[in-house]
Coordinates of C-alpha atoms and ligand atoms in Angstrom, one line a residue:
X23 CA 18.8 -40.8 10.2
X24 CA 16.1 -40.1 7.9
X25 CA 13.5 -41.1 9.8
X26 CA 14.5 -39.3 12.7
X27 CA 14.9 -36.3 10.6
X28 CA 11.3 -36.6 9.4
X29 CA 10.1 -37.3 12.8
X30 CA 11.3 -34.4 14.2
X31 CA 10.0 -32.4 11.6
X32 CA 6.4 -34.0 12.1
X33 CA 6.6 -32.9 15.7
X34 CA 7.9 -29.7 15.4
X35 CA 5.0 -28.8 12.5
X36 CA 2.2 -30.7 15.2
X37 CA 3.6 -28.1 17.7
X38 CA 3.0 -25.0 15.8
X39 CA -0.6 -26.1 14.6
X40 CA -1.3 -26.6 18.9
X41 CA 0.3 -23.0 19.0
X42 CA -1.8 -21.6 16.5
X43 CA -5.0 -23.4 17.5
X44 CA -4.6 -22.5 21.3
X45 CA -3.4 -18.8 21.0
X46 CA -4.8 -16.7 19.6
X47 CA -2.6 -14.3 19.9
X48 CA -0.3 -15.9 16.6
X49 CA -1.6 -14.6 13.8
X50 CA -1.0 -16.1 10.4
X51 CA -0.9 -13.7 7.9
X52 CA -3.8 -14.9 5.6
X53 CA -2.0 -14.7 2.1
X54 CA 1.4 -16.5 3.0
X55 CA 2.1 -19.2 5.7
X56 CA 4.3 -17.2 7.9
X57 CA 3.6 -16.5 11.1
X58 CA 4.2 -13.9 14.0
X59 CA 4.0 -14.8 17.2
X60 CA 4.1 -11.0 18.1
X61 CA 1.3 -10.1 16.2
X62 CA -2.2 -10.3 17.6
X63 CA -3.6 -8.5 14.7
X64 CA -2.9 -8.6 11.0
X65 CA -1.2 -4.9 10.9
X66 CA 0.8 -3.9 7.9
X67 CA 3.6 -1.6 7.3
X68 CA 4.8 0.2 4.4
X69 CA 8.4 -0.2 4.7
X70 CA 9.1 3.6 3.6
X71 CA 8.3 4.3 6.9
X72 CA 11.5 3.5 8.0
X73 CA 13.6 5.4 5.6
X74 CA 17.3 5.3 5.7
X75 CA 17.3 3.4 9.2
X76 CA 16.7 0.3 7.6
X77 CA 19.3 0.2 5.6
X78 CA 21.5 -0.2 8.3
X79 CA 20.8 -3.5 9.2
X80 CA 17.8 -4.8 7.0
X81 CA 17.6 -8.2 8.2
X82 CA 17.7 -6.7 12.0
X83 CA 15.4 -4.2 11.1
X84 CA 12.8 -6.2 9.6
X85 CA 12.6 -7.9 13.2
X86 CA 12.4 -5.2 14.6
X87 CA 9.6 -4.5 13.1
X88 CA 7.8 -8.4 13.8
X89 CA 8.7 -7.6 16.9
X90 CA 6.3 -4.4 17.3
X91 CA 3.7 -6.7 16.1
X92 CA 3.4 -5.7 12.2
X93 CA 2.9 -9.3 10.4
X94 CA 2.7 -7.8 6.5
X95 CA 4.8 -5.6 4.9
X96 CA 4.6 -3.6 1.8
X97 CA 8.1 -3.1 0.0
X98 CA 9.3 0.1 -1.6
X99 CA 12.5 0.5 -3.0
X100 CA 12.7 -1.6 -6.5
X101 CA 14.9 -1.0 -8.8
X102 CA 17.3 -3.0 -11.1
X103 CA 15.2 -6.3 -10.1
X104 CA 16.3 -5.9 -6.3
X105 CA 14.7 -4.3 -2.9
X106 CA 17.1 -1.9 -1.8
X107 CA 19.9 -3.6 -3.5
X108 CA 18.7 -6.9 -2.1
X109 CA 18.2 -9.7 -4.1
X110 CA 14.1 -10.4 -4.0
X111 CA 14.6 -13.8 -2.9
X112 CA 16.8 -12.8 -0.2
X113 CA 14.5 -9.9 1.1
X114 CA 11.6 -12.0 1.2
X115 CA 14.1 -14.3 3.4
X116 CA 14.6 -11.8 5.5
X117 CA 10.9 -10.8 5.8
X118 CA 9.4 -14.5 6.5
X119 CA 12.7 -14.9 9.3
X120 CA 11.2 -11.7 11.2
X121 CA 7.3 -13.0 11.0
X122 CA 6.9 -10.6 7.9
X123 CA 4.7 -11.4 5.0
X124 CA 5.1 -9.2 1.7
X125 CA 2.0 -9.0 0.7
X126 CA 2.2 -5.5 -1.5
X127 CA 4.8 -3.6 -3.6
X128 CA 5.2 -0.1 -4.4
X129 CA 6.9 0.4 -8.0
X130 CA 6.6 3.1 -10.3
X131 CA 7.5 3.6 -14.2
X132 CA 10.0 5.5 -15.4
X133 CA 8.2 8.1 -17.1
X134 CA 5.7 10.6 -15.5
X135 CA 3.8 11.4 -18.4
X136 CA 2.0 9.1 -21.0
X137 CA 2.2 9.3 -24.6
X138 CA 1.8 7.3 -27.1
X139 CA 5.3 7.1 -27.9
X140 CA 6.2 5.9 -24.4
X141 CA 3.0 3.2 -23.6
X142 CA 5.2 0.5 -24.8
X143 CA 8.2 1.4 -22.3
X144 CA 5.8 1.8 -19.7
X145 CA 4.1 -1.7 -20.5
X146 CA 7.6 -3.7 -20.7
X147 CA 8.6 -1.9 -17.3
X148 CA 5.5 -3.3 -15.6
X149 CA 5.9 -6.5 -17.3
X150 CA 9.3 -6.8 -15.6
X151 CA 8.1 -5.6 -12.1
X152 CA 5.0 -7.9 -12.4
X153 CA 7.5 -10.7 -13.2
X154 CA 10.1 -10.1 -10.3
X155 CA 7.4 -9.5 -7.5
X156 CA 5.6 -12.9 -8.7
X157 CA 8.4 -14.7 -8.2
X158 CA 8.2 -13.7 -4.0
X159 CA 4.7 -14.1 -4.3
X160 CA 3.4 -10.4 -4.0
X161 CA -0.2 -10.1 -4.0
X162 CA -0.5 -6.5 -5.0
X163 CA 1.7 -4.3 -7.5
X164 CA 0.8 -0.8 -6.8
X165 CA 1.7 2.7 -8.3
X166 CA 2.0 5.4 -5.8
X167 CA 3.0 8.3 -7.8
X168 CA 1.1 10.7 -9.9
X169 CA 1.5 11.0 -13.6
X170 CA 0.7 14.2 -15.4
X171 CA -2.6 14.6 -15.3
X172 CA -3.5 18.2 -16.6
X173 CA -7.0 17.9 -18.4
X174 CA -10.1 15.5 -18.4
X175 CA -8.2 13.7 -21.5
X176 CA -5.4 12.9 -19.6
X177 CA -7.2 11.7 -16.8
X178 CA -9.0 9.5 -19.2
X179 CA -5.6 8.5 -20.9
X180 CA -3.8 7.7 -17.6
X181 CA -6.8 5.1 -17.0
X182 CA -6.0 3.5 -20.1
X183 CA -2.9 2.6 -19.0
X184 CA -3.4 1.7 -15.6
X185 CA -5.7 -0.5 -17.0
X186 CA -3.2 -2.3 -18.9
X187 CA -0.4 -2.2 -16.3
X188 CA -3.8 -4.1 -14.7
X189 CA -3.9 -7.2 -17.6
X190 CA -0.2 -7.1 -17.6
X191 CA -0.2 -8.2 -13.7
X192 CA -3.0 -9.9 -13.8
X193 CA -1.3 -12.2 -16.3
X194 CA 1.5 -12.7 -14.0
X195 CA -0.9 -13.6 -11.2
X196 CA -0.7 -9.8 -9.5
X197 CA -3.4 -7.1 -9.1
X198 CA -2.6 -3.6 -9.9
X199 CA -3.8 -1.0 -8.1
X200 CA -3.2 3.4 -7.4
X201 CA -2.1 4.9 -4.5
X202 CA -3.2 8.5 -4.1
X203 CA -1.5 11.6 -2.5
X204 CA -3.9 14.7 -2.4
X205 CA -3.0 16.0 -5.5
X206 CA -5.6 13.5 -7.2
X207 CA -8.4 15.6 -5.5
X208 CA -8.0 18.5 -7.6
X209 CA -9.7 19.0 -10.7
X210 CA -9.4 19.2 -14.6
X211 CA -11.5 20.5 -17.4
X212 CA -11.4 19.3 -21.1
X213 CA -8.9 20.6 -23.2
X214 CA -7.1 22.0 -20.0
X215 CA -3.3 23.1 -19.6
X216 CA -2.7 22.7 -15.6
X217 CA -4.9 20.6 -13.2
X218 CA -6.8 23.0 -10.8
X219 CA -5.2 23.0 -7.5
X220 CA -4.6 24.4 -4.5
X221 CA -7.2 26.5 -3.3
X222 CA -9.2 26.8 -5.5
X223 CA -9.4 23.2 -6.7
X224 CA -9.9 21.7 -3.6
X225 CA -12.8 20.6 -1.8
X226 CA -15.8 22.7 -1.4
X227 CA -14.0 26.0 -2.6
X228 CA -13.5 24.3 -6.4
X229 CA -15.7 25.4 -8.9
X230 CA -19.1 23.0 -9.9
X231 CA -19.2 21.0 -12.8
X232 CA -15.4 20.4 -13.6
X233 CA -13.9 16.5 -12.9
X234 CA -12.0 15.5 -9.7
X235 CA -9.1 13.7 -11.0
X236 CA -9.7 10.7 -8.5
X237 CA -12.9 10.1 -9.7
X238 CA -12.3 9.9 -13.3
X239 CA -9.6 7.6 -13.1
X240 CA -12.2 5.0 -10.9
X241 CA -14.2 5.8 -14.1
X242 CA -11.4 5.6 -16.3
X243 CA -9.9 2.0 -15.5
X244 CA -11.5 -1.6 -15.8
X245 CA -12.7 -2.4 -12.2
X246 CA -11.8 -5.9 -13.2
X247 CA -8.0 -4.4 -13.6
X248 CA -7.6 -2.0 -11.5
X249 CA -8.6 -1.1 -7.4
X250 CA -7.5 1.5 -5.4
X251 CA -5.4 2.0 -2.4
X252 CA -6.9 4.6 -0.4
X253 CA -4.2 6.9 1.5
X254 CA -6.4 8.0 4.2
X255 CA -4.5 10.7 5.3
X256 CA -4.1 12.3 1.7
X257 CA -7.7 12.1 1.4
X258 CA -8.2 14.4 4.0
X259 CA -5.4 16.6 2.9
X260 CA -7.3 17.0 -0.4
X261 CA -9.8 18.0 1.6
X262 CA -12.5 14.9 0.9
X263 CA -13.7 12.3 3.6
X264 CA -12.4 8.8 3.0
X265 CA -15.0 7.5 4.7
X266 CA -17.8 8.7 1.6
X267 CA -15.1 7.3 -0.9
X268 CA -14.8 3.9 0.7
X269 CA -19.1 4.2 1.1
X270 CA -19.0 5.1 -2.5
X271 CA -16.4 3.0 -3.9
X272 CA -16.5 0.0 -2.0
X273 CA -15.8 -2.2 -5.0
X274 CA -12.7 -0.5 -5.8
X275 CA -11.2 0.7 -3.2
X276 CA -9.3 -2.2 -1.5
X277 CA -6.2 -1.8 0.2
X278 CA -5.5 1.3 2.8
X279 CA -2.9 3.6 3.8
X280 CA -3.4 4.2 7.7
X281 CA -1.3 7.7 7.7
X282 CA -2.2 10.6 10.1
X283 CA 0.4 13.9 10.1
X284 CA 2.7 12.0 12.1
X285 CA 2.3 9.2 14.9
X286 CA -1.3 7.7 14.5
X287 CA -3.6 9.4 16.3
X288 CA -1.8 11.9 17.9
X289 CA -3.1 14.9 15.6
X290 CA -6.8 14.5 16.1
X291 CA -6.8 15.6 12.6
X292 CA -8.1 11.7 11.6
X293 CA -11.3 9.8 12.4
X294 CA -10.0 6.3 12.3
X295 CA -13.0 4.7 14.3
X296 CA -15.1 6.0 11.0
X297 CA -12.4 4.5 8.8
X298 CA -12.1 1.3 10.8
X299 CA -15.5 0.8 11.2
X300 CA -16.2 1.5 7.0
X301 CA -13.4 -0.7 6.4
X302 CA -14.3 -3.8 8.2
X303 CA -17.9 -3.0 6.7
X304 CA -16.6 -3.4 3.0
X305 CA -14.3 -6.5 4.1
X306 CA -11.0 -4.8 3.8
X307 CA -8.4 -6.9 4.6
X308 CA -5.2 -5.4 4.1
X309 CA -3.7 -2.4 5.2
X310 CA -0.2 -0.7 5.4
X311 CA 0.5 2.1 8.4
X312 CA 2.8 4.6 6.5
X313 CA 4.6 7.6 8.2
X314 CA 6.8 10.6 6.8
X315 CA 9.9 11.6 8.5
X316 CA 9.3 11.9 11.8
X317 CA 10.6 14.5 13.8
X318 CA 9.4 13.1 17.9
X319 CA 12.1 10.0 17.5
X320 CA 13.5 7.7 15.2
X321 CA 11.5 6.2 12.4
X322 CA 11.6 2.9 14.5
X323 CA 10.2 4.5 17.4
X324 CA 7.3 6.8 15.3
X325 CA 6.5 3.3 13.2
X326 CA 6.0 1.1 16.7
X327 CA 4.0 4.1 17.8
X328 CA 1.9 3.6 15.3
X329 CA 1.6 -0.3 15.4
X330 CA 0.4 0.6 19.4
X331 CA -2.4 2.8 18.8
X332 CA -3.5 0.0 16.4
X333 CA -3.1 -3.0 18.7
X334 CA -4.7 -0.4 21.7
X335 CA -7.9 0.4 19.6
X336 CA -10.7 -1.6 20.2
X337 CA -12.0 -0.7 16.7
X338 CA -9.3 -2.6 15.4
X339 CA -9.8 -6.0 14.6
Ligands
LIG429 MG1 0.6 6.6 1.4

């Protein structure tokens, strides 16, 4: 019996190496060993995307999502040690079962603004995160919310510990990295009380001479510790151009958010040839599509919208 079982097993592995050697149409997803046989491009999807109308049926949903032709997934929803109440290991069942790799999390610390007093809550939090997404094998453990960054100091201070969120990950075999909204492309001044916003801290209308928050916290963090992942989208909301940050920054700035305002492509508002074309330029490899509630259909529907304009454009590798 054992031999048969082994023989079978041979066979059945010699099948999907023909499969993947003849079509290439199964992609693997480079960082795990899971494959999806729906995906002809490695396309990833941050599962917030999806909102409540995962929770429904997660294991169902996830295939769903395979189906459309995603083949990596970024989670959000940690808490307690668990994805959205799911054990990890379970989750990342569930993933591999629909042709979905986890390559990225999105996890944030308790506390919005840093202190001394509370480094060392924020340091055992990440310690704990880094230590339950290592044991699915995530690649990337990323911060998508904004502390309190009021004043050139605590821009400089918030890079201190993002650079130590960085070691701690690093030593269990993550990377950290930021996620930006727009509210990084304001500015601060020295000694300040409020960051400037709005319109007057935006883009071409701010004032000379006074530090966009983005920027200082690329100079603010250990580049060995620390990249960035660019929301493209929120970029342009903060009215910069990714495309001069991913020129500028192309050692840092690794992983992307493809967002427009709602469905991909739809608003005009977005250049993603540019973004594409910088992007395969600096040898980005991963990516997550990310979309707000969406008002044109269900989440499901707005997210494989998305996933087609990718696997449509030609710029799209
Ligand atoms: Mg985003």
């Amino acid at each position: 019996m054992e031999n048969r079982r082994d023989f079978f097993k041979k066979v059945s592995l010699l099948t999907a190496g023909g499969l993947l050697a003849g079509q290439s149409t199964i992609v693997k997803a480079a960082t795990s060993g899971v494959t999806n046989k729906n995906a002809s491009k490695i396309i990833g999807l941050q599962i917030y995307s999806l909102f409540d109308e995962l929770d429904k049926d997660i294991p169902g949903g996830l295939k769903e999502v395979g189906k459309m032709g995603y083949s990596t997934i970024e989670l959000a929803g940690y808490g307690d040690g668990k994805i959205k109440g799911i054990e990890m290991a379970e989750f990342k069942k569930m993933a591999n079962d629909a042709g979905l790799a986890i390559t990225s999390t999105h996890v944030n610390p308790p506390v919005r603004e840093y202190t001394k007093e509370n480094k060392q809550q924020i340091a055992d939090f990440w310690k704990k995160a880094a230590d339950d997404h290592a044991k699915i094998g995530v690649k990337y453990l990323i911060q998508p919310g904004q502390p309190s960054t009021r004043s050139t100091e605590e821009v400089a201070y918030v890079g201190e510990i993002f650079t130590e969120a960085g070691r701690i990950a690093k030593a269990a075999g993550l990377e950290f990295g930021y996620h930006n909204h727009d509210g990084e492309f304001a500015r601060v001044i020295p000694g300040g009380a409020e960051s400037v916003s709005g319109r007057q801290g935006f883009g071409r209308r701010a004032p000379e001479g006074i530090e966009i928050i983005y920027d200082g916290l690329l100079k603010h963090t250990d580049p060995s510790l620390v990249f960035f992942e660019m929301d493209v989208y929120w970029t342009v909301m903060g009215q910069q151009d990714p495309v001069e940050y991913m020129k500028k920054y192309a050692d840092r700035i690794k992983v992307l958010h493809i967002k427009d305002k709602a469905v991909l492509g739809q608003s005009g508002m977005m250049n993603f040839e540019m973004i594409f074309k910088q992007a395969n330029t600096n040898g980005i490899k991963d990516y997550f599509v990310e979309l707000e509630r969406y008002t044109g259909g269900t989440q499901f529907e707005g997210v494989k919208g998305c996933a087609d304009y990718l696997l449509k454009a030609k710029f799209v590798k």
